[in-house]
Amino acid sequence: MKFIIFLLLGSGLPFVCLAQSDLSNLFDSTASHQPVLNTYKGTRIIMGHSTETLGKHELDFRVDHRFGDLGGEFGGVKTFFGTDNSTDIRIGLEYGITDKLMVGLGRSKGSGVQSQLVDGLVKYKLLTQTTDNHVPLSLAVLGTMNVSCMTASEDKNSPVYFQDGTDRLNYVLQTVIARKLGDKLTLSLSPTYVHRNKVAYMDMNNMFALGAAGRLKVSKRVGFIVEYFYPFRSQESKDYFSANGIKFYNPLGVGIEIETGGHVFHINFTNATAIQESQFIPETHASWLQGQFRWGFNISRRFTLGGKKTWKK
Amino acid sequence: MKKLWILAGGVCLYAMACKNEQAPAPQVKTACDTAKIFTSYAVAVIQSNCTSKGCHPGGNSPAAANFSSADRIKAYIAAKPGIFAQRVTGPQADMPPAAFTALSQGAKDSLACWVNHGMPDQ
């Protein structure tokens, strides 16, 4: 436990250390305390959230999709490299209440023990990195909750045998710490806490994970992104599931981020089958090395609400 | 201040529904749970290893443990299930005596399973 706390606290240290160096010449603006823009292009990196929030009165319609295994037993030509299957799909609406506070509501298929998930999220951007290094990093706090709407199992030993509604709830609390190093490179860390109200025997209700991500901008509109999560699953739990033929893998995603006007496309490859943090962090069973990775995309279309009023003024 | 109260209320609601529940350990199925062992098999094993040797009885003692027919085998086991388990199917079983071929572990397990299932005829 102490180790985890130290790790979470320590996760911000590299950024603080970087802040000591004078990087102001890397940024275009010379005005003091100017915010660094576009740390990431969207509110998501690949699987997890970025430090970005929607602007005030901005509505974001999102469609996230993960296909089936590209290779391995269930991939290859017979499923047209996974495109015949979809492991998870999320459709959501997100809204910026202020420039720093956003909320969202979504419905996803779910790809874990629980399925048919309705989720809600709140994200608040606490810190915004400034060009003069007055604030050396950006920091956002995210809270999500989802509820499974699936039919409950009749088997009392099943993790989806729901005795009451609270058995269906899952929570995630995440801090995203990012620093843009120059115009092209962004690095971030995401200490994450996942709580699931009901889990399978020997699974963990509470789990810490540490995410790490990076983005390398290769042109004005295109960037390469990579994201990885390390879930801190207990050895006892790993051993139990391993003895029953179930292995857990750490989610890893790589992708391309393309911005075209109001759209942000993410084309990515991940071993994670699920979209929700409460599922892909503790329940990724697919391995890159066994060809069990998939391509997916996140499409985001933003609309500005109340624009007419602003125009009239 | 109003926003703060709304936020605090939201956090409380969020936390109130939290609980830690784990599904019970899955029931491990044994071979006996799915095996179908009937009286005809049990009688054949008992008579070929016990009665055919001149005991239980085909002829000699112990008359109390008379395994000459299916009904008598069932009646004995129903009356003394502990003794049958201890001496025939259990880990310390001493029947058949050392002079005769011992029951295989599979035969012991099958007999125990048949008894546990209530000695079904079919």
PDB file of N, CA, C and O in Angstrom, chain A residues 159-198:
ATOM      1  N   PRO A 159     -20.256 -13.318 -10.805  1.00  0.00           N
ATOM      2  CA  PRO A 159     -20.062 -11.898 -10.444  1.00  0.00           C
ATOM      3  C   PRO A 159     -21.172 -11.006 -10.985  1.00  0.00           C
ATOM      4  O   PRO A 159     -21.266  -9.852 -10.592  1.00  0.00           O
ATOM      5  N   VAL A 160     -22.001 -11.547 -11.886  1.00  0.00           N
ATOM      6  CA  VAL A 160     -23.124 -10.740 -12.377  1.00  0.00           C
ATOM      7  C   VAL A 160     -24.460 -11.248 -11.815  1.00  0.00           C
ATOM      8  O   VAL A 160     -25.515 -11.062 -12.409  1.00  0.00           O
ATOM      9  N   TYR A 161     -24.370 -11.902 -10.657  1.00  0.00           N
ATOM     10  CA  TYR A 161     -25.583 -12.211  -9.892  1.00  0.00           C
ATOM     11  C   TYR A 161     -25.836 -10.981  -9.018  1.00  0.00           C
ATOM     12  O   TYR A 161     -25.163 -10.770  -8.012  1.00  0.00           O
ATOM     13  N   PHE A 162     -26.738 -10.110  -9.469  1.00  0.00           N
ATOM     14  CA  PHE A 162     -26.943  -8.828  -8.802  1.00  0.00           C
ATOM     15  C   PHE A 162     -28.076  -8.938  -7.788  1.00  0.00           C
ATOM     16  O   PHE A 162     -29.222  -9.155  -8.165  1.00  0.00           O
ATOM     17  N   GLN A 163     -27.719  -8.755  -6.521  1.00  0.00           N
ATOM     18  CA  GLN A 163     -28.769  -8.812  -5.497  1.00  0.00           C
ATOM     19  C   GLN A 163     -29.529  -7.490  -5.418  1.00  0.00           C
ATOM     20  O   GLN A 163     -30.695  -7.456  -5.104  1.00  0.00           O
ATOM     21  N   ASP A 164     -28.807  -6.405  -5.638  1.00  0.00           N
ATOM     22  CA  ASP A 164     -29.484  -5.110  -5.706  1.00  0.00           C
ATOM     23  C   ASP A 164     -28.757  -4.224  -6.709  1.00  0.00           C
ATOM     24  O   ASP A 164     -27.700  -4.586  -7.239  1.00  0.00           O
ATOM     25  N   GLY A 165     -29.319  -3.047  -6.914  1.00  0.00           N
ATOM     26  CA  GLY A 165     -28.798  -2.153  -7.950  1.00  0.00           C
ATOM     27  C   GLY A 165     -27.354  -1.737  -7.735  1.00  0.00           C
ATOM     28  O   GLY A 165     -26.622  -1.511  -8.693  1.00  0.00           O
ATOM     29  N   THR A 166     -26.939  -1.631  -6.477  1.00  0.00           N
ATOM     30  CA  THR A 166     -25.575  -1.142  -6.213  1.00  0.00           C
ATOM     31  C   THR A 166     -24.521  -2.156  -6.664  1.00  0.00           C
ATOM     32  O   THR A 166     -23.376  -1.779  -6.880  1.00  0.00           O
ATOM     33  N   ASP A 167     -24.906  -3.424  -6.810  1.00  0.00           N
ATOM     34  CA  ASP A 167     -23.959  -4.426  -7.323  1.00  0.00           C
ATOM     35  C   ASP A 167     -23.513  -4.099  -8.746  1.00  0.00           C
ATOM     36  O   ASP A 167     -22.499  -4.582  -9.216  1.00  0.00           O
ATOM     37  N   ARG A 168     -24.305  -3.297  -9.424  1.00  0.00           N
ATOM     38  CA  ARG A 168     -24.044  -3.001 -10.840  1.00  0.00           C
ATOM     39  C   ARG A 168     -23.126  -1.796 -11.037  1.00  0.00           C
ATOM     40  O   ARG A 168     -22.832  -1.434 -12.169  1.00  0.00           O
ATOM     41  N   LEU A 169     -22.705  -1.151  -9.939  1.00  0.00           N
ATOM     42  CA  LEU A 169     -21.964   0.112 -10.069  1.00  0.00           C
ATOM     43  C   LEU A 169     -20.449  -0.070 -10.059  1.00  0.00           C
ATOM     44  O   LEU A 169     -19.919  -0.914  -9.330  1.00  0.00           O
ATOM     45  N   ASN A 170     -19.793   0.747 -10.850  1.00  0.00           N
ATOM     46  CA  ASN A 170     -18.330   0.770 -10.915  1.00  0.00           C
ATOM     47  C   ASN A 170     -17.878   2.223 -10.963  1.00  0.00           C
ATOM     48  O   ASN A 170     -18.552   3.062 -11.559  1.00  0.00           O
ATOM     49  N   TYR A 171     -16.740   2.497 -10.356  1.00  0.00           N
ATOM     50  CA  TYR A 171     -16.256   3.874 -10.272  1.00  0.00           C
ATOM     51  C   TYR A 171     -14.784   3.959 -10.705  1.00  0.00           C
ATOM     52  O   TYR A 171     -14.033   3.009 -10.512  1.00  0.00           O
ATOM     53  N   VAL A 172     -14.436   5.114 -11.211  1.00  0.00           N
ATOM     54  CA  VAL A 172     -13.026   5.373 -11.527  1.00  0.00           C
ATOM     55  C   VAL A 172     -12.691   6.799 -11.103  1.00  0.00           C
ATOM     56  O   VAL A 172     -13.469   7.724 -11.346  1.00  0.00           O
ATOM     57  N   LEU A 173     -11.564   6.943 -10.442  1.00  0.00           N
ATOM     58  CA  LEU A 173     -11.043   8.260 -10.090  1.00  0.00           C
ATOM     59  C   LEU A 173      -9.646   8.341 -10.675  1.00  0.00           C
ATOM     60  O   LEU A 173      -8.816   7.458 -10.436  1.00  0.00           O
ATOM     61  N   GLN A 174      -9.409   9.378 -11.448  1.00  0.00           N
ATOM     62  CA  GLN A 174      -8.140   9.448 -12.171  1.00  0.00           C
ATOM     63  C   GLN A 174      -7.597  10.874 -12.160  1.00  0.00           C
ATOM     64  O   GLN A 174      -8.350  11.835 -12.248  1.00  0.00           O
ATOM     65  N   THR A 175      -6.294  10.961 -12.017  1.00  0.00           N
ATOM     66  CA  THR A 175      -5.607  12.246 -12.163  1.00  0.00           C
ATOM     67  C   THR A 175      -4.732  12.137 -13.404  1.00  0.00           C
ATOM     68  O   THR A 175      -3.982  11.181 -13.537  1.00  0.00           O
ATOM     69  N   VAL A 176      -4.872  13.070 -14.290  1.00  0.00           N
ATOM     70  CA  VAL A 176      -4.023  13.064 -15.497  1.00  0.00           C
ATOM     71  C   VAL A 176      -3.062  14.247 -15.396  1.00  0.00           C
ATOM     72  O   VAL A 176      -3.496  15.394 -15.244  1.00  0.00           O
ATOM     73  N   ILE A 177      -1.773  13.931 -15.411  1.00  0.00           N
ATOM     74  CA  ILE A 177      -0.738  14.966 -15.291  1.00  0.00           C
ATOM     75  C   ILE A 177       0.040  14.967 -16.603  1.00  0.00           C
ATOM     76  O   ILE A 177       0.594  13.934 -16.990  1.00  0.00           O
ATOM     77  N   ALA A 178       0.061  16.106 -17.274  1.00  0.00           N
ATOM     78  CA  ALA A 178       0.729  16.136 -18.587  1.00  0.00           C
ATOM     79  C   ALA A 178       1.639  17.341 -18.711  1.00  0.00           C
ATOM     80  O   ALA A 178       1.413  18.382 -18.076  1.00  0.00           O
ATOM     81  N   ARG A 179       2.651  17.166 -19.510  1.00  0.00           N
ATOM     82  CA  ARG A 179       3.530  18.298 -19.816  1.00  0.00           C
ATOM     83  C   ARG A 179       3.865  18.255 -21.304  1.00  0.00           C
ATOM     84  O   ARG A 179       4.240  17.214 -21.850  1.00  0.00           O
ATOM     85  N   LYS A 180       3.700  19.416 -21.905  1.00  0.00           N
ATOM     86  CA  LYS A 180       4.054  19.539 -23.320  1.00  0.00           C
ATOM     87  C   LYS A 180       5.489  20.047 -23.385  1.00  0.00           C
ATOM     88  O   LYS A 180       5.806  21.107 -22.825  1.00  0.00           O
ATOM     89  N   LEU A 181       6.314  19.267 -24.030  1.00  0.00           N
ATOM     90  CA  LEU A 181       7.731  19.613 -24.127  1.00  0.00           C
ATOM     91  C   LEU A 181       7.987  20.137 -25.533  1.00  0.00           C
ATOM     92  O   LEU A 181       8.137  19.359 -26.473  1.00  0.00           O
ATOM     93  N   GLY A 182       7.951  21.419 -25.653  1.00  0.00           N
ATOM     94  CA  GLY A 182       8.113  21.988 -26.981  1.00  0.00           C
ATOM     95  C   GLY A 182       6.815  21.871 -27.756  1.00  0.00           C
ATOM     96  O   GLY A 182       5.754  21.619 -27.187  1.00  0.00           O
ATOM     97  N   ASP A 183       6.892  22.047 -29.058  1.00  0.00           N
ATOM     98  CA  ASP A 183       5.689  22.033 -29.886  1.00  0.00           C
ATOM     99  C   ASP A 183       5.256  20.627 -30.255  1.00  0.00           C
ATOM    100  O   ASP A 183       4.120  20.392 -30.629  1.00  0.00           O
ATOM    101  N   LYS A 184       6.172  19.685 -30.183  1.00  0.00           N
ATOM    102  CA  LYS A 184       5.888  18.376 -30.770  1.00  0.00           C
ATOM    103  C   LYS A 184       5.602  17.258 -29.785  1.00  0.00           C
ATOM    104  O   LYS A 184       4.878  16.325 -30.103  1.00  0.00           O
ATOM    105  N   LEU A 185       6.192  17.324 -28.620  1.00  0.00           N
ATOM    106  CA  LEU A 185       6.118  16.179 -27.710  1.00  0.00           C
ATOM    107  C   LEU A 185       5.299  16.485 -26.460  1.00  0.00           C
ATOM    108  O   LEU A 185       5.497  17.525 -25.818  1.00  0.00           O
ATOM    109  N   THR A 186       4.409  15.567 -26.128  1.00  0.00           N
ATOM    110  CA  THR A 186       3.643  15.648 -24.876  1.00  0.00           C
ATOM    111  C   THR A 186       3.813  14.329 -24.138  1.00  0.00           C
ATOM    112  O   THR A 186       3.735  13.254 -24.756  1.00  0.00           O
ATOM    113  N   LEU A 187       4.051  14.424 -22.834  1.00  0.00           N
ATOM    114  CA  LEU A 187       4.115  13.213 -22.011  1.00  0.00           C
ATOM    115  C   LEU A 187       3.126  13.352 -20.871  1.00  0.00           C
ATOM    116  O   LEU A 187       2.897  14.457 -20.371  1.00  0.00           O
ATOM    117  N   SER A 188       2.555  12.233 -20.467  1.00  0.00           N
ATOM    118  CA  SER A 188       1.603  12.314 -19.350  1.00  0.00           C
ATOM    119  C   SER A 188       1.603  11.051 -18.507  1.00  0.00           C
ATOM    120  O   SER A 188       1.994   9.980 -18.983  1.00  0.00           O
ATOM    121  N   LEU A 189       1.172  11.226 -17.289  1.00  0.00           N
ATOM    122  CA  LEU A 189       0.993  10.097 -16.366  1.00  0.00           C
ATOM    123  C   LEU A 189      -0.426  10.159 -15.818  1.00  0.00           C
ATOM    124  O   LEU A 189      -0.958  11.247 -15.600  1.00  0.00           O
ATOM    125  N   SER A 190      -1.013   9.001 -15.582  1.00  0.00           N
ATOM    126  CA  SER A 190      -2.398   8.949 -15.107  1.00  0.00           C
ATOM    127  C   SER A 190      -2.552   7.965 -13.950  1.00  0.00           C
ATOM    128  O   SER A 190      -2.909   6.798 -14.161  1.00  0.00           O
ATOM    129  N   PRO A 191      -2.265   8.417 -12.724  1.00  0.00           N
ATOM    130  CA  PRO A 191      -2.564   7.547 -11.578  1.00  0.00           C
ATOM    131  C   PRO A 191      -4.076   7.325 -11.496  1.00  0.00           C
ATOM    132  O   PRO A 191      -4.841   8.295 -11.561  1.00  0.00           O
ATOM    133  N   THR A 192      -4.479   6.094 -11.373  1.00  0.00           N
ATOM    134  CA  THR A 192      -5.907   5.757 -11.491  1.00  0.00           C
ATOM    135  C   THR A 192      -6.332   4.810 -10.372  1.00  0.00           C
ATOM    136  O   THR A 192      -5.584   3.911  -9.999  1.00  0.00           O
ATOM    137  N   TYR A 193      -7.519   5.029  -9.883  1.00  0.00           N
ATOM    138  CA  TYR A 193      -8.096   4.153  -8.865  1.00  0.00           C
ATOM    139  C   TYR A 193      -9.422   3.630  -9.414  1.00  0.00           C
ATOM    140  O   TYR A 193     -10.288   4.411  -9.802  1.00  0.00           O
ATOM    141  N   VAL A 194      -9.535   2.318  -9.462  1.00  0.00           N
ATOM    142  CA  VAL A 194     -10.762   1.690  -9.979  1.00  0.00           C
ATOM    143  C   VAL A 194     -11.462   0.985  -8.822  1.00  0.00           C
ATOM    144  O   VAL A 194     -10.829   0.214  -8.091  1.00  0.00           O
ATOM    145  N   HIS A 195     -12.723   1.261  -8.666  1.00  0.00           N
ATOM    146  CA  HIS A 195     -13.512   0.550  -7.649  1.00  0.00           C
ATOM    147  C   HIS A 195     -14.701  -0.102  -8.335  1.00  0.00           C
ATOM    148  O   HIS A 195     -15.470   0.555  -9.032  1.00  0.00           O
ATOM    149  N   ARG A 196     -14.833  -1.400  -8.105  1.00  0.00           N
ATOM    150  CA  ARG A 196     -15.995  -2.126  -8.636  1.00  0.00           C
ATOM    151  C   ARG A 196     -16.750  -2.719  -7.455  1.00  0.00           C
ATOM    152  O   ARG A 196     -16.161  -3.409  -6.622  1.00  0.00           O
ATOM    153  N   ASN A 197     -18.048  -2.428  -7.398  1.00  0.00           N
ATOM    154  CA  ASN A 197     -18.829  -2.854  -6.222  1.00  0.00           C
ATOM    155  C   ASN A 197     -18.907  -4.367  -6.098  1.00  0.00           C
ATOM    156  O   ASN A 197     -18.872  -4.898  -5.000  1.00  0.00           O
ATOM    157  N   LYS A 198     -19.032  -5.060  -7.199  1.00  0.00           N
ATOM    158  CA  LYS A 198     -19.092  -6.529  -7.126  1.00  0.00           C
ATOM    159  C   LYS A 198     -18.161  -7.135  -8.161  1.00  0.00           C
ATOM    160  O   LYS A 198     -18.196  -6.762  -9.331  1.00  0.00           O
TER     161      LYS A 198
END
